[in-house]
XYZ file of C-alpha atoms in Angstrom:
735
model
C 3.702 -79.497 28.834
C 7.126 -78.524 27.819
C 5.869 -74.879 27.698
C 4.341 -75.276 30.919
C 7.608 -76.898 32.513
C 10.098 -74.336 30.846
C 8.031 -71.004 30.542
C 11.044 -69.394 29.126
C 11.418 -72.011 26.267
C 10.868 -70.044 22.918
C 10.865 -73.038 21.015
C 8.227 -74.600 23.237
C 6.071 -71.579 22.732
C 6.915 -71.257 18.911
C 5.535 -75.260 18.588
C 2.367 -74.407 20.709
C 1.637 -70.895 18.499
C 1.931 -72.975 15.455
C -0.199 -75.932 16.493
C -2.877 -73.649 17.708
C -3.025 -71.649 14.957
C -3.151 -75.009 12.466
C -5.977 -75.880 15.120
C -7.883 -72.786 14.424
C -7.445 -71.371 17.542
C -6.208 -67.572 16.679
C -6.339 -66.054 19.801
C -4.253 -68.848 21.834
C -1.728 -68.526 18.738
C -1.398 -65.038 18.944
C -0.583 -65.165 23.018
C 1.829 -68.461 22.058
C 3.847 -66.069 19.479
C 4.003 -63.034 22.162
C 5.362 -65.629 24.611
C 7.958 -66.898 22.161
C 8.938 -63.223 21.138
C 9.614 -62.268 25.063
C 11.887 -65.327 25.434
C 13.686 -64.800 21.836
C 16.475 -62.488 20.625
C 15.283 -59.381 19.106
C 15.292 -60.280 15.524
C 13.545 -63.426 16.043
C 11.439 -62.088 18.628
C 10.074 -59.157 16.175
C 9.055 -61.937 13.575
C 7.068 -63.836 16.202
C 5.274 -60.624 17.007
C 4.496 -60.000 13.043
C 3.284 -63.830 13.485
C 1.125 -62.888 16.407
C -0.432 -59.630 14.668
C -1.447 -62.298 11.562
C -3.248 -64.163 13.979
C -5.671 -61.841 15.221
C -8.929 -60.980 14.145
C -9.080 -57.740 12.634
C -11.427 -56.612 15.281
C -8.568 -56.615 17.550
C -6.975 -54.382 15.308
C -5.569 -52.360 18.320
C -3.585 -55.168 19.750
C -2.172 -55.547 16.664
C -0.869 -52.626 15.731
C 0.785 -52.631 19.301
C 2.157 -55.997 18.590
C 3.527 -54.502 14.902
C 4.872 -51.488 16.656
C 6.933 -53.314 19.205
C 8.394 -55.656 16.639
C 9.545 -52.729 14.374
C 10.768 -51.190 17.672
C 12.831 -54.650 17.903
C 14.174 -55.044 14.460
C 13.629 -51.863 12.709
C 14.836 -53.544 9.378
C 12.117 -55.931 9.708
C 10.334 -55.520 6.141
C 7.315 -57.735 7.031
C 6.670 -55.858 10.099
C 6.802 -52.418 8.351
C 4.438 -53.912 5.764
C 1.800 -55.231 8.069
C 2.222 -52.065 10.422
C 0.985 -50.038 7.256
C -1.771 -51.817 6.323
C -3.237 -52.340 10.212
C -2.363 -48.532 10.992
C -4.190 -47.514 7.228
C -7.495 -49.684 9.061
C -7.152 -48.104 12.153
C -6.612 -44.149 10.562
C -3.340 -43.950 12.343
C -2.670 -42.027 9.304
C 1.029 -40.628 10.911
C 1.974 -44.545 11.799
C 0.784 -45.403 8.322
C 2.651 -42.986 6.383
C 6.131 -43.547 8.337
C 5.830 -47.337 7.909
C 4.942 -46.867 4.313
C 8.422 -44.916 3.918
C 10.189 -47.277 5.784
C 8.899 -50.354 3.844
C 9.572 -48.843 0.549
C 13.105 -48.007 1.459
C 13.715 -51.573 3.042
C 12.450 -52.996 -0.431
C 14.667 -51.575 -2.284
C 17.719 -54.019 -1.091
C 15.554 -57.251 -0.084
C 12.641 -57.029 -3.014
C 9.184 -57.261 -2.150
C 6.261 -58.289 -4.723
C 5.041 -55.863 -6.952
C 1.247 -56.273 -5.727
C 2.414 -55.575 -2.138
C 5.090 -52.646 -2.932
C 1.868 -51.409 -4.668
C -0.565 -51.870 -1.788
C 1.970 -50.447 0.319
C 2.748 -47.196 -1.348
C -1.097 -46.663 -2.107
C -1.747 -46.861 1.473
C 1.295 -44.571 2.754
C 0.028 -42.205 -0.048
C -3.502 -41.852 1.058
C -2.321 -41.377 4.781
C 0.006 -38.463 3.948
C -2.655 -37.119 1.723
C -4.887 -36.940 4.797
C -2.336 -35.576 6.648
C -1.768 -32.360 4.000
C 1.740 -33.810 3.465
C 1.662 -33.124 0.022
C 5.377 -34.043 -0.973
C 5.098 -37.180 1.090
C 1.844 -38.040 -0.694
C 3.197 -37.509 -4.026
C 6.432 -39.453 -3.447
C 4.441 -42.271 -2.393
C 1.690 -42.308 -4.699
C 4.387 -41.641 -7.419
C 6.104 -45.092 -6.198
C 3.026 -46.707 -7.068
C 2.796 -45.586 -10.744
C 6.042 -46.703 -11.180
C 4.571 -50.432 -10.760
C 1.217 -49.724 -11.927
C 1.256 -46.263 -14.295
C -2.726 -46.743 -14.492
C -3.316 -47.089 -10.254
C -6.610 -44.827 -9.941
C -6.061 -43.409 -6.478
C -2.284 -42.868 -7.464
C -3.124 -41.203 -10.211
C -5.544 -39.108 -8.293
C -3.285 -38.522 -5.372
C -0.466 -37.221 -7.513
C -2.863 -34.607 -9.403
C -4.088 -33.375 -6.420
C -0.616 -32.814 -4.658
C 0.679 -30.696 -8.102
C -2.768 -28.855 -7.917
C -2.603 -27.906 -4.546
C 1.121 -26.850 -5.326
C -0.108 -24.492 -7.749
C 1.506 -26.510 -10.362
C -1.723 -26.679 -12.338
C -0.047 -27.864 -15.845
C 1.482 -30.719 -13.929
C -1.798 -31.802 -12.578
C -3.551 -31.702 -15.956
C -1.280 -33.853 -17.357
C -1.917 -36.404 -14.613
C -5.583 -36.203 -14.891
C -5.968 -36.290 -18.571
C -4.470 -39.794 -18.181
C -6.768 -40.558 -15.352
C -10.215 -39.267 -17.454
C -8.830 -41.809 -20.261
C -9.482 -44.838 -18.107
C -12.112 -47.141 -18.012
C -14.738 -47.467 -15.143
C -16.576 -45.564 -13.131
C -15.270 -42.380 -12.300
C -17.360 -40.431 -9.363
C -14.556 -37.316 -9.620
C -14.997 -36.710 -13.147
C -16.748 -33.445 -13.051
C -14.099 -32.072 -10.530
C -11.228 -33.455 -12.746
C -12.565 -31.444 -15.570
C -12.400 -28.630 -13.802
C -8.539 -29.099 -12.968
C -7.729 -30.081 -16.285
C -9.352 -26.804 -17.403
C -7.390 -24.812 -14.799
C -4.257 -26.243 -16.321
C -5.198 -25.186 -19.690
C -5.588 -21.943 -18.356
C -2.368 -21.717 -17.105
C -1.037 -22.450 -20.368
C -3.182 -19.670 -21.875
C -5.086 -22.245 -23.888
C -8.707 -19.999 -23.091
C -10.860 -21.551 -25.196
C -9.652 -25.070 -24.373
C -10.476 -24.483 -20.961
C -13.838 -22.770 -21.916
C -14.983 -26.413 -23.572
C -13.757 -28.420 -20.390
C -15.462 -26.021 -17.946
C -18.345 -26.417 -19.947
C -18.292 -30.254 -19.837
C -17.563 -30.374 -15.943
C -20.680 -28.144 -15.887
C -22.688 -30.623 -17.753
C -21.795 -33.379 -15.725
C -22.294 -31.233 -12.316
C -24.274 -28.329 -12.973
C -23.571 -26.652 -9.149
C -19.736 -27.549 -9.014
C -18.301 -23.998 -7.728
C -14.594 -24.837 -9.302
C -16.228 -25.059 -12.597
C -18.427 -21.733 -12.271
C -15.618 -19.860 -11.132
C -12.989 -21.075 -13.517
C -15.350 -20.313 -16.531
C -15.936 -16.424 -15.012
C -12.082 -16.321 -14.921
C -11.706 -17.414 -18.548
C -14.112 -15.037 -19.787
C -12.501 -11.853 -18.086
C -9.066 -12.747 -18.970
C -10.282 -13.293 -22.796
C -11.864 -9.655 -22.120
C -15.396 -11.480 -23.044
C -17.188 -8.844 -20.200
C -20.828 -10.425 -21.533
C -19.765 -13.821 -21.258
C -18.511 -13.345 -17.885
C -21.590 -11.724 -16.740
C -23.770 -14.413 -17.904
C -21.230 -17.173 -16.351
C -21.937 -15.335 -12.937
C -25.964 -15.491 -13.262
C -25.847 -18.752 -14.663
C -23.843 -19.597 -11.353
C -26.540 -17.717 -9.144
C -29.465 -19.621 -10.857
C -27.789 -22.732 -9.483
C -28.634 -22.005 -5.979
C -25.303 -22.231 -4.064
C -25.390 -21.210 -0.428
C -26.754 -17.860 0.135
C -23.413 -16.082 1.040
C -21.634 -17.246 -2.062
C -24.877 -16.626 -4.166
C -24.860 -13.043 -2.803
C -21.123 -12.669 -3.701
C -21.467 -13.621 -7.027
C -24.269 -11.621 -7.669
C -22.346 -8.458 -6.491
C -19.437 -9.621 -8.935
C -22.265 -9.949 -11.570
C -23.694 -6.365 -10.793
C -19.770 -4.932 -11.335
C -19.798 -6.561 -14.237
C -23.135 -5.009 -15.415
C -22.124 -1.615 -14.316
C -18.762 -1.949 -16.156
C -21.217 -2.505 -19.317
C -23.308 0.024 -18.213
C -26.552 -2.093 -18.150
C -28.323 -0.615 -15.007
C -30.977 -3.059 -14.623
C -29.225 -6.329 -15.034
C -27.170 -4.461 -12.165
C -30.166 -3.505 -10.065
C -31.592 -7.193 -10.300
C -28.021 -8.578 -9.503
C -27.725 -6.529 -6.247
C -31.648 -7.093 -5.705
C -30.634 -10.894 -5.636
C -27.841 -10.395 -3.569
C -29.826 -8.594 -0.731
C -32.247 -10.885 -0.761
C -29.731 -14.065 -0.572
C -27.912 -12.214 2.205
C -30.040 -9.610 3.901
C -27.101 -8.816 6.073
C -24.626 -8.146 3.486
C -23.300 -4.596 3.837
C -21.457 -4.683 0.609
C -24.424 -5.543 -1.359
C -26.868 -3.229 0.218
C -24.337 -0.283 -0.183
C -23.932 -1.022 -3.960
C -27.680 -0.964 -4.045
C -27.948 2.367 -2.422
C -25.438 3.994 -4.580
C -27.104 2.724 -7.880
C -30.440 4.144 -6.904
C -28.841 7.607 -5.789
C -27.128 7.690 -9.358
C -30.518 6.244 -11.330
C -33.294 6.229 -9.380
C -35.752 9.067 -7.100
C -34.659 10.363 -3.928
C -37.503 8.665 -1.850
C -36.487 5.595 -3.749
C -33.222 6.063 -2.393
C -33.982 6.991 1.033
C -36.405 3.956 1.600
C -33.545 1.877 -0.012
C -31.149 3.505 2.677
C -33.754 2.827 5.276
C -34.010 -0.983 4.562
C -30.491 -1.497 4.239
C -30.137 0.198 7.603
C -32.819 -1.961 9.110
C -31.215 -5.013 7.717
C -27.116 -4.788 7.822
C -24.763 -4.984 11.323
C -23.425 -1.596 12.304
C -20.120 -1.159 10.757
C -17.695 0.657 8.121
C -19.953 0.001 5.303
C -23.300 0.601 7.094
C -21.853 4.243 8.354
C -21.533 4.759 4.392
C -25.417 4.059 3.977
C -26.314 6.309 6.919
C -24.375 9.198 5.676
C -26.215 8.911 2.411
C -29.339 8.764 4.226
C -28.528 11.680 6.335
C -27.142 13.436 3.293
C -30.761 12.728 1.869
C -32.690 13.538 4.946
C -30.955 17.030 5.396
C -31.737 17.786 1.618
C -35.664 17.138 2.302
C -35.719 19.462 5.241
C -35.577 16.523 8.013
C -32.870 17.825 10.058
C -33.819 15.572 13.208
C -33.633 12.130 10.981
C -30.538 13.800 9.273
C -28.854 14.449 12.837
C -29.694 10.763 14.000
C -28.203 9.370 10.764
C -25.208 11.395 10.699
C -24.622 10.318 14.349
C -24.794 6.887 13.619
C -22.715 7.123 10.772
C -19.801 8.734 12.972
C -20.276 6.222 15.705
C -20.061 3.067 13.276
C -16.947 4.343 11.603
C -14.667 6.271 13.813
C -12.742 7.513 10.870
C -15.935 9.266 9.012
C -14.937 12.528 9.996
C -17.273 14.082 6.894
C -20.303 12.543 9.260
C -19.043 14.307 12.591
C -18.541 17.653 10.485
C -22.072 17.319 9.321
C -23.325 16.507 12.840
C -21.678 19.252 14.048
C -22.894 21.727 11.415
C -26.305 20.818 11.980
C -26.147 21.251 15.866
C -24.386 24.798 15.361
C -27.638 25.507 12.703
C -29.739 25.022 15.896
C -27.923 27.145 17.983
C -26.083 24.951 20.503
C -22.462 25.771 19.871
C -21.325 23.863 22.804
C -22.822 20.853 21.504
C -21.422 21.304 18.251
C -17.750 21.449 19.680
C -18.242 18.550 21.972
C -19.768 16.443 18.725
C -16.210 17.071 17.274
C -14.251 16.543 20.334
C -16.060 13.223 20.814
C -15.273 12.132 17.276
C -11.457 13.027 17.999
C -11.287 11.444 21.086
C -12.952 8.126 19.358
C -10.926 7.972 16.362
C -8.188 5.205 16.256
C -5.341 7.294 14.559
C -4.919 10.660 16.079
C -2.039 11.414 13.913
C -4.385 10.786 10.556
C -4.330 13.978 7.868
C -7.938 13.672 7.606
C -8.593 14.982 11.134
C -7.236 18.211 10.516
C -10.242 19.683 8.888
C -12.061 18.303 12.191
C -9.508 20.704 14.229
C -10.124 23.698 11.688
C -13.695 23.355 12.453
C -13.307 23.056 16.506
C -10.909 26.075 15.772
C -13.637 28.131 14.138
C -16.199 27.547 16.652
C -13.539 28.178 19.871
C -12.386 31.539 18.279
C -16.141 32.417 17.231
C -19.309 31.850 19.532
C -17.576 29.985 22.215
C -14.926 32.859 22.488
C -12.180 30.460 23.781
C -8.936 31.808 21.941
C -6.527 29.615 23.608
C -8.169 26.217 22.870
C -9.019 27.822 19.024
C -5.209 28.605 18.909
C -4.411 24.926 19.871
C -7.067 23.450 17.374
C -5.426 25.497 14.431
C -2.156 24.053 15.538
C -3.121 20.776 15.329
C -4.588 20.982 11.972
C -1.596 22.395 10.410
C 0.652 19.742 12.350
C -1.639 17.209 10.684
C -1.823 18.770 7.401
C 0.773 21.471 6.995
C -0.440 23.093 3.613
C -4.050 23.768 4.776
C -3.387 27.322 4.307
C -6.923 28.365 5.744
C -6.043 27.110 9.098
C -2.553 28.959 9.323
C -4.635 32.117 7.877
C -7.040 31.709 10.974
C -4.136 31.085 13.252
C -2.161 34.016 12.339
C -5.326 36.295 12.759
C -5.887 34.896 16.214
C -2.178 34.943 17.056
C -2.435 38.612 16.068
C -4.488 39.673 18.905
C -2.453 37.815 21.451
C 0.275 40.671 22.027
C 2.445 38.166 24.245
C 2.328 35.311 21.397
C 3.271 37.910 18.771
C 6.783 35.739 17.852
C 4.231 32.758 17.121
C 2.242 35.112 14.997
C 5.088 36.111 13.157
C 6.160 32.848 12.273
C 3.065 31.728 11.161
C 2.355 34.915 8.913
C 5.723 34.461 7.501
C 4.850 30.770 6.332
C 1.936 32.385 4.618
C 3.632 34.835 2.652
C 6.582 32.503 1.675
C 3.850 30.439 -0.372
C 1.325 33.744 -1.378
C 2.840 36.846 -0.758
C -0.162 38.800 -1.748
C -1.984 37.430 1.184
C -3.399 40.766 2.643
C -4.597 39.419 5.872
C -0.925 38.549 6.678
C 0.378 41.592 5.602
C -2.209 43.557 7.644
C -1.294 41.284 10.907
C 2.349 42.498 9.896
C 1.456 46.050 10.216
C -0.384 45.468 13.434
C 2.336 43.506 15.374
C 4.748 46.347 14.133
C 2.379 48.924 15.554
C 2.100 47.036 18.793
C 5.810 46.615 19.146
C 6.308 50.203 18.511
C 8.128 49.964 14.888
C 6.536 52.558 13.155
C 8.688 52.428 10.281
C 8.103 48.697 9.671
C 4.519 49.266 10.190
C 4.758 51.674 7.045
C 6.453 49.255 5.038
C 3.477 46.497 5.593
C 0.934 49.304 4.630
C 3.033 50.187 1.739
C 3.385 46.657 0.420
C -0.483 46.393 0.747
C -1.066 49.830 -1.200
C 1.445 48.799 -3.758
C -0.542 45.485 -4.511
C -3.694 47.714 -4.782
C -5.019 45.916 -1.596
C -5.069 48.804 0.981
C -8.441 50.368 2.428
C -8.151 54.151 1.910
C -7.212 54.646 5.040
C -4.619 52.307 4.718
C -3.723 53.960 1.465
C -3.474 57.326 3.242
C -0.864 56.259 5.818
C 1.022 54.255 3.469
C 4.587 55.799 3.027
C 6.184 56.273 -0.593
C 9.352 54.409 0.137
C 9.412 50.720 2.100
C 12.180 52.456 4.356
C 14.747 49.605 4.109
C 16.617 48.038 1.163
C 15.423 44.732 -0.862
C 18.428 43.786 -2.178
C 21.897 45.588 -1.968
C 23.290 44.159 -5.417
C 24.965 41.255 -6.658
C 25.839 38.677 -6.131
C 22.657 36.905 -7.079
C 21.176 34.271 -4.607
C 22.443 31.349 -6.244
C 26.023 30.427 -6.646
C 25.588 29.252 -10.070
C 23.438 31.962 -11.331
C 26.023 34.906 -10.065
C 28.934 32.884 -11.876
C 27.172 33.484 -15.164
C 26.054 36.795 -14.057
C 29.682 37.611 -13.613
C 31.028 36.141 -16.893
C 28.246 38.165 -19.089
C 29.238 41.470 -17.075
C 33.058 40.736 -17.360
C 32.425 40.535 -21.282
C 29.872 42.888 -21.315
C 32.018 44.954 -23.864
C 32.943 42.128 -26.166
C 29.442 40.714 -25.833
C 27.684 44.212 -26.933
C 28.334 43.652 -30.998
C 27.606 40.373 -30.739
C 24.141 40.564 -29.250
C 23.560 43.478 -31.505
C 23.638 41.234 -34.617
C 20.761 39.229 -32.911
C 18.216 42.282 -32.111
C 15.022 42.094 -33.738
C 14.472 44.899 -36.521
C 11.500 46.479 -34.601
C 11.282 47.067 -30.950
C 13.048 44.800 -28.389
C 10.197 42.197 -26.734
C 10.426 44.174 -23.415
C 10.025 47.576 -25.108
C 6.810 45.614 -27.215
C 5.594 44.239 -23.823
C 5.327 47.985 -22.455
C 3.821 49.976 -25.451
C 0.400 51.666 -24.804
C 0.467 51.669 -20.980
C 0.955 54.445 -18.395
C 3.912 56.156 -18.415
C 4.873 55.266 -14.916
C 4.777 51.629 -15.819
C 6.825 52.195 -19.150
C 9.265 54.278 -17.267
C 9.596 51.477 -14.418
C 10.015 48.663 -17.003
C 12.623 50.666 -19.004
C 14.433 51.290 -15.691
C 14.272 47.383 -15.013
C 15.727 46.191 -18.409
C 18.282 49.395 -18.374
C 19.640 47.068 -14.950
C 19.345 44.134 -16.448
C 21.791 45.486 -18.841
C 23.915 46.958 -16.327
C 24.137 43.958 -14.252
C 25.142 41.560 -17.453
C 25.498 42.990 -20.757
C 23.544 45.009 -23.143
C 20.809 43.120 -24.894
C 21.097 39.480 -23.080
C 17.980 39.977 -20.799
C 16.295 40.014 -24.077
C 17.541 36.705 -25.416
C 15.432 33.467 -25.074
C 16.594 30.973 -22.614
C 17.662 28.441 -25.154
C 19.689 31.558 -26.877
C 21.041 32.309 -23.496
C 21.920 28.757 -22.761
C 23.757 28.312 -26.328
C 25.642 31.777 -25.225
C 27.420 30.526 -22.139
C 28.280 27.399 -23.415
C 29.798 28.948 -26.320
C 31.665 31.172 -23.433
C 32.517 28.111 -21.730
C 33.891 26.031 -24.677
C 36.248 28.617 -25.454
C 38.045 27.872 -21.976
C 37.428 24.313 -21.136
C 37.143 22.877 -25.002
C 39.401 25.206 -26.525
C 40.278 22.707 -29.130
C 36.799 21.257 -29.876
C 34.252 22.362 -32.063
C 31.925 23.083 -28.980
C 29.538 26.349 -28.725
C 27.060 28.086 -31.101
C 29.161 29.749 -34.623
C 26.406 32.877 -33.699
C 28.793 33.326 -30.542
C 31.912 31.054 -30.163
C 33.566 32.561 -33.552
C 32.916 36.339 -33.122
C 34.049 35.969 -29.179
C 37.082 33.930 -29.809
C 38.385 36.885 -32.241
C 37.114 39.803 -30.053
C 38.745 38.322 -26.558
C 42.236 39.860 -25.753
C 44.362 38.308 -23.899
C 43.847 40.128 -20.251
C 40.328 39.428 -20.731
C 40.805 35.837 -21.434
C 43.071 35.609 -18.351
C 40.089 37.414 -16.096
C 37.191 35.080 -17.238
C 39.236 31.902 -17.041
C 39.323 32.037 -13.564
C 35.303 32.334 -13.415
C 34.855 29.813 -16.087
C 37.047 27.237 -14.714
C 34.951 27.204 -11.018
C 32.128 25.274 -13.386
C 32.108 22.628 -16.092
C 30.293 22.592 -19.643
C 27.803 19.717 -17.954
C 26.897 22.206 -14.965
C 26.096 25.049 -17.542
C 24.082 22.815 -19.565
C 21.737 21.462 -16.259
C 20.885 25.021 -15.425
C 17.528 26.269 -16.075
C 17.810 29.417 -17.942
C 14.634 30.469 -17.898
C 14.766 30.472 -14.333
C 18.086 32.137 -14.271
C 16.662 35.196 -16.132
C 13.661 35.439 -13.676
C 16.227 35.812 -10.752
C 18.141 38.330 -12.853
C 14.934 40.363 -13.278
C 14.071 39.875 -9.758
C 17.387 41.369 -8.376
C 17.099 44.475 -11.091
C 13.406 44.807 -9.871
C 14.806 44.996 -6.233
C 17.668 47.559 -7.163
C 15.325 49.905 -9.030
C 13.194 50.230 -5.955
C 16.205 50.372 -3.699
C 17.349 52.992 -5.955
C 14.043 55.318 -6.148
C 13.870 54.729 -9.785
C 10.225 53.321 -9.475
C 8.153 52.837 -7.046
C 7.009 49.336 -6.077
C 4.061 49.390 -7.494
C 5.098 50.278 -10.733
C 7.674 47.835 -10.439
C 5.175 44.956 -9.887
C 2.939 46.231 -12.697
C 6.057 46.451 -15.146
C 7.152 43.157 -14.262
C 3.868 41.290 -14.740
C 3.668 43.024 -18.462
C 7.010 41.750 -19.161
C 6.808 38.472 -18.067
C 3.041 37.944 -18.989
C 1.440 36.589 -22.123
C 0.454 39.001 -25.131
C -3.377 37.819 -24.450
C -2.812 39.627 -20.630
C -1.941 43.272 -21.788
C -5.460 44.313 -23.484
C -6.973 43.357 -20.192
C -3.982 44.676 -17.726
C -5.764 47.835 -16.178
C -8.828 45.981 -14.942
C -7.136 42.871 -13.347
C -6.488 42.145 -9.853
C -2.824 43.034 -9.710
C -2.031 40.737 -6.346
C -3.187 37.853 -8.763
C -1.382 38.814 -11.849
C 1.925 39.482 -9.401
C 1.452 35.786 -7.896
C 1.520 34.394 -11.488
C 4.678 36.455 -12.698
C 7.391 34.301 -11.216
C 9.721 37.689 -11.018
C 7.010 39.745 -9.325
C 6.433 36.769 -6.740
C 9.862 36.375 -6.180
C 10.499 39.706 -5.199
C 7.331 40.101 -2.965
C 8.502 36.953 -1.232
C 11.814 38.780 -0.619
C 10.176 42.063 0.562
C 7.970 40.360 2.858
C 10.387 38.114 4.404
C 12.948 40.803 4.912
C 10.219 42.902 6.957
C 9.438 39.611 8.691
C 13.285 39.144 9.710
C 13.540 43.093 10.926
C 10.288 42.544 12.718
C 11.729 39.637 14.642
C 15.074 41.200 15.400
C 13.445 44.586 16.767
C 14.468 46.914 13.994
């Protein structure tokens, strides 16, 4: 009656709530507590709301949760409110709210105190909620609070272990789980926990102990994937391939889901192949294709195995079955490509053509399929369609800049320049091939041939042939093209030079040999300096010290013929004479006998010279050179030489490749020999091959291909590159 008379009287509502609760009318009591809260200060109102929630039947959890949320909103420091809200939210699966309330309750309990059993309950409920939400750090923290109260709390132990394991801290998870499995009572998760413990042992490299735990887990739950995977991994890490294979087959025997079974059967097949056990590999791949008939990977491996160990008919049947089973895609394209090759080998061109087309369609990067399809179409005489096949493939390719497309453009160039007679498009195709693979020599050569027939594009042709000759200076087609370009440009002398090079290499036809002049018509090298400044510096040193070096080098000369003379002995007189001229010019350019030294002796000589000026007080230099030179050098000579030596350093000389220095010197001497008319280009090239060739070459020299020998001889190759480069430069300059 008092509450009716004074509806805003909080104490009256409090008394009503107490009396109705004691009388067993929980619903009316909750209403009264709520009315009391409406007319009370925030702190007291919050407590009334907690009391109201406590009166409600568990079935009315939604209202209870709303009341408790209002309570903690009114008084965020109300411990009882957070405790009650944690419990109700947990029952209502309001996991985020349960986690927040548990955190707040445990934080408030630090100051206010809370019974251990209540604190334990709140921590476990909060940890469970955080775990469900995937908040690993929060779940670990809340479950750890529970373990501070009860170290054997099962759910908390499992929760902390799960958080560690999910974070990849398998060792920490193992420690917690070993405590868990030692607890008495039923443990439905024991098998999974044993597998997790084994993973922790793996992390500490206790592989045999891990093996034992995995076996325990499988003994309890034979189909447990984690245990099977771990067992295979342990055997692989311990280099036990037989056991790993057996473990994979055992896993498959447990009948996992088809896709998983196929995956593990493929792994088993890979292990069997590594062990060269073809039969077990075949059995496992067959199992994989039965379990997952659309597994392109399984079928691809099975077809590969058949191609290597079974008949062509069996392989062809397998490929057909595979292609009927799998979906189109890159792996299916690989199977189709194999089927196409087999059909072509069996003479079934129509089938091969269809399979090649499938392969190119299913894998737009498979250039081999497109090239093979085009080849078969071309064989059938349909040149235009053969080109269209390649054009469609290029249009469909996802990466037009892929270097693998160079050969497709090359083949298009051949079709367009040949039967289709479209020179401009052929040139474009060859240029695209070279843009993708600049080292594709056949494309460059073909492009050069085409450009040579287009007089208005002679500069492009010249650039192409110059590039070819810079890497392969004996390419006959490019040398002929230079002669042809020169003839078209009216440069007869330069055309003759091209023929002279062909004749010197023995590559000229009878008509070309007859038309070839005896001389090139231009100087190859006007003389020193050498091309490299470092090389020229050493040459100058040797030349300036030629008189002082002569007696020193003479003491190192062999008793018999010098190496150069020995290399020339027994050959035709013009070759011997050319070789002697070369050796003489090397002496003239440096010092007598220096070119006959080994590269190591050259290094020692020049380091000794440098040491005389750059390290006069030291003991640097080879005594064979250092001491005699120190005694022989006069004041005036020392002054001249010092200026040259001081341009370099001992470290710089040590870094020089003296083998290459000798090659450069010999190339300069060879150029001088030709320029002075002391020997023909052909005889100089043959002499260079002998002087720089192996002793095994000499008995077969007369029958050997000079072009091939010249490319293998570094000085000869350098000389030819210089000659052809000069010819190209003169053609470009029009003189």
